[in-house]
CSV table of C-alpha atoms in Angstrom, one decimal:
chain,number,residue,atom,x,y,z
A,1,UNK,CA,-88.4,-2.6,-29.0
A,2,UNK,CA,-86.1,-1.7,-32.1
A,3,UNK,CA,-82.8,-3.1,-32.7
A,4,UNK,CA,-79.1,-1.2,-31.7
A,5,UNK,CA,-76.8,-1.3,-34.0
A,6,UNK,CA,-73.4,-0.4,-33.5
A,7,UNK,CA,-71.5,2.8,-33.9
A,8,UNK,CA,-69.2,1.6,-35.8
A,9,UNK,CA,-70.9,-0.3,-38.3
A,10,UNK,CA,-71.2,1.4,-41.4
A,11,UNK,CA,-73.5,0.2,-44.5
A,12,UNK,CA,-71.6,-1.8,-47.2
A,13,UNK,CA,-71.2,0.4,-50.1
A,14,UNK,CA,-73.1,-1.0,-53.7
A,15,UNK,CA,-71.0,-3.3,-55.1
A,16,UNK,CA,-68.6,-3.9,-52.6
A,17,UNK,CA,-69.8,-7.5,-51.7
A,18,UNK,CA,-68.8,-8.3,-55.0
A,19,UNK,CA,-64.7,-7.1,-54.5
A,20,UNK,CA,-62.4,-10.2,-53.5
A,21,UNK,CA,-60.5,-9.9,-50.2
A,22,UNK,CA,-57.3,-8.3,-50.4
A,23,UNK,CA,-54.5,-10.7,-51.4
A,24,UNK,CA,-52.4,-12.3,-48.6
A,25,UNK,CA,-49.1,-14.5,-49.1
A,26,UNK,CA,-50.2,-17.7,-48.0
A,27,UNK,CA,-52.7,-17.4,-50.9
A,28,UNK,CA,-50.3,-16.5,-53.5
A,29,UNK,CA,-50.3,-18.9,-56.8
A,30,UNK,CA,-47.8,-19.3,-59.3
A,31,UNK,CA,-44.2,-19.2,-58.8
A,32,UNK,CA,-42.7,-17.1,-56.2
A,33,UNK,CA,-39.7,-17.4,-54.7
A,34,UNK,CA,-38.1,-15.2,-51.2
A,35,UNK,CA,-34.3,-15.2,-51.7
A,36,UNK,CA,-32.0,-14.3,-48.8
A,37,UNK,CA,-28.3,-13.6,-49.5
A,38,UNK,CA,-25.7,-13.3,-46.5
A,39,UNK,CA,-21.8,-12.6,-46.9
A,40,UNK,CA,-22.3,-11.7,-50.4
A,41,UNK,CA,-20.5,-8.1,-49.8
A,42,UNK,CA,-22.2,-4.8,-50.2
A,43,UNK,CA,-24.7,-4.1,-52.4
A,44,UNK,CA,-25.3,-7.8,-52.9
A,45,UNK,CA,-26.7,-9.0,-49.5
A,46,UNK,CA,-30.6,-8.4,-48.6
A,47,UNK,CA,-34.0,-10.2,-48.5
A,48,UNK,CA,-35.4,-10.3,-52.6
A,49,UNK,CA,-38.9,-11.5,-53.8
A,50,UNK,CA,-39.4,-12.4,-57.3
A,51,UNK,CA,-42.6,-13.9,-59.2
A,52,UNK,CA,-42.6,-15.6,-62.4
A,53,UNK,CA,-45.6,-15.9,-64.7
A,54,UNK,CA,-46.1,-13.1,-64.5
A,55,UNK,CA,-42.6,-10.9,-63.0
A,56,UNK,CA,-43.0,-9.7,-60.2
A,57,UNK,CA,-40.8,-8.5,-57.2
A,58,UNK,CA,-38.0,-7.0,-55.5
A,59,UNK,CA,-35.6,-8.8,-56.8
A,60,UNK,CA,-33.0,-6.1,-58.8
A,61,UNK,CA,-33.4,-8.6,-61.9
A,62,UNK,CA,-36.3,-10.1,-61.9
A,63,UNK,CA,-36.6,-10.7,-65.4
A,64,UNK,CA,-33.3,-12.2,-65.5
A,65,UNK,CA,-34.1,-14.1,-62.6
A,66,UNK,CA,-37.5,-15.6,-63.9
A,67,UNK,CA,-35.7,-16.7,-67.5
A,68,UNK,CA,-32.5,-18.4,-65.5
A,69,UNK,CA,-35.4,-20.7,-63.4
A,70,UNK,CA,-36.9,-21.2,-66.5
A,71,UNK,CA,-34.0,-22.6,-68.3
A,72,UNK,CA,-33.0,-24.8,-65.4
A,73,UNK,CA,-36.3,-25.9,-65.0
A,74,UNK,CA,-36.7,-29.8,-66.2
A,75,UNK,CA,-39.6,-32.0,-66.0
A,76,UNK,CA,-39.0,-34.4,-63.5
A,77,UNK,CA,-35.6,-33.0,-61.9
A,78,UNK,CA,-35.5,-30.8,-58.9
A,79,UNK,CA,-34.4,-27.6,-60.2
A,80,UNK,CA,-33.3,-26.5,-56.5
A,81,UNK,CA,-31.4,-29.7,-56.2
A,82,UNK,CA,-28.2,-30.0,-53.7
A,83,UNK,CA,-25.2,-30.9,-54.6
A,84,UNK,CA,-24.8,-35.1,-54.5
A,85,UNK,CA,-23.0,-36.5,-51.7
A,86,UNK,CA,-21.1,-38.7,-53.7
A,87,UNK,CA,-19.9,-35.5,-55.8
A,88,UNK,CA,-15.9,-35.6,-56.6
A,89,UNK,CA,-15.4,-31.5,-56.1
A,90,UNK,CA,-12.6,-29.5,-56.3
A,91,UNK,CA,-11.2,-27.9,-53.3
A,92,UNK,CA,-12.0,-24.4,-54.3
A,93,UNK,CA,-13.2,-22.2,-52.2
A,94,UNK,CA,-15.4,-19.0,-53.2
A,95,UNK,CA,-16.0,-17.0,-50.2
A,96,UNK,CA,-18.4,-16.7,-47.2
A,97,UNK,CA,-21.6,-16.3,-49.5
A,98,UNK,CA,-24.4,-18.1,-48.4
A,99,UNK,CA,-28.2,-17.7,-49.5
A,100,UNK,CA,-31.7,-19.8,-49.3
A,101,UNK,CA,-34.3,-19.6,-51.6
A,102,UNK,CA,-37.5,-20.3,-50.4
A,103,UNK,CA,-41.7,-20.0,-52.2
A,104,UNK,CA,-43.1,-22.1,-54.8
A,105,UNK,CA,-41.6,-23.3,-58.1
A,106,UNK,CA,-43.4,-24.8,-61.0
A,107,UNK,CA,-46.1,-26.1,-58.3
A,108,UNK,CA,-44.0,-27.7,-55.6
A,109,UNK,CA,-42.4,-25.9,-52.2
A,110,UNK,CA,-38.7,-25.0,-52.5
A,111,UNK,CA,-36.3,-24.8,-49.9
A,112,UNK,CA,-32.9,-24.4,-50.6
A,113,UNK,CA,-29.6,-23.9,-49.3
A,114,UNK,CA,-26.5,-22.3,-51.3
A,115,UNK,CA,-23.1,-21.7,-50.5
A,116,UNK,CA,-20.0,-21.3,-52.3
A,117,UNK,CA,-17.8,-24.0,-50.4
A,118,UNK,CA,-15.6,-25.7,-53.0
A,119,UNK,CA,-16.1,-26.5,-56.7
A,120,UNK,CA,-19.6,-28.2,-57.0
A,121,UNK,CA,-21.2,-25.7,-55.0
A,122,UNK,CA,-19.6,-22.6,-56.7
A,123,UNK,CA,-21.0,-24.3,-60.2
A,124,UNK,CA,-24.8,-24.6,-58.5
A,125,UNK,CA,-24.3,-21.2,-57.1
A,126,UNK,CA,-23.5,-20.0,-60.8
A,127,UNK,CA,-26.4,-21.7,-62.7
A,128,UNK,CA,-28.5,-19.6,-60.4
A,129,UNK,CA,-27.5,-16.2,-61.3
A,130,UNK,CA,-29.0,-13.8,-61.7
A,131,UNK,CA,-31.2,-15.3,-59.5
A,132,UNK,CA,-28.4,-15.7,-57.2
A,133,UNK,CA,-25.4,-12.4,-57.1
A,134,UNK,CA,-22.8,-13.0,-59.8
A,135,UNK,CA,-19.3,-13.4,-57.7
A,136,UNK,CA,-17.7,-13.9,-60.6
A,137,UNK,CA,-14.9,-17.2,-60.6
A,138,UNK,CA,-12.7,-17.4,-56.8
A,139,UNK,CA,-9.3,-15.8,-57.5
């Protein structure tokens, strides 16, 4: 009695063993980041992916991007940090913008939450650009 094999099972071509499996994003390494900006006006809003080490993305400045985290980066501060509670702001307001920036950074999860609701906030937004849309200063 000889063995059946399937139709659809095709031999492995030489060397094919030795190929990795295609990437997937729950294995990606390094920094990466998903940013996704809301009520930023047109041309501004959208979902943008950007890698750093090497640049990578969809991000429109990706470059600019990578060497703004890189600046802000410090050894043993949370470059993504909110804004301290016990922050005296100014009652500024700078628009409806909103954004979260989610991934990796310099080997720990991010997940982060900007808006542009009064002084403090406007100043976080603004270390983060290009990262983050320039909105310029609130009128």
């Amino acid at each position: 009695m000889s063995a059946k094999h399937p139709a659809s099972a095709a031999p492995t071509p030489p060397g094919a063993a030795l190929m990795p499996p295609p990437a997937r994003p729950e294995d990606e390494t390094g920094d990466h980041l998903t940013v996704v900006v809301r009520h930023a006006g047109r041309g501004l809003d959208g979902t943008y992916k950007v890698s750093c080490h090497p640049t990578a993305g969809t991000h429109p400045d990706a470059a600019g991007a990578c060497r703004t985290l890189d600046a802000n980066t410090q050894w043993g501060r949370d470059t993504f940090a909110p804004v301290a509670p016990d922050s005296v702001c100014t009652l500024v307001y700078g628009g409806p913008a909103t954004a979260r920036v989610t991934g990796t950074w310099a080997g720990r999860p991010v997940d982060a939450a900007y808006d542009r609701g009064n002084g403090c906030e406007i100043a976080r937004w603004d270390r983060m650009v290009p990262l983050l849309p320039d909105l310029g200063s609130p009128a």
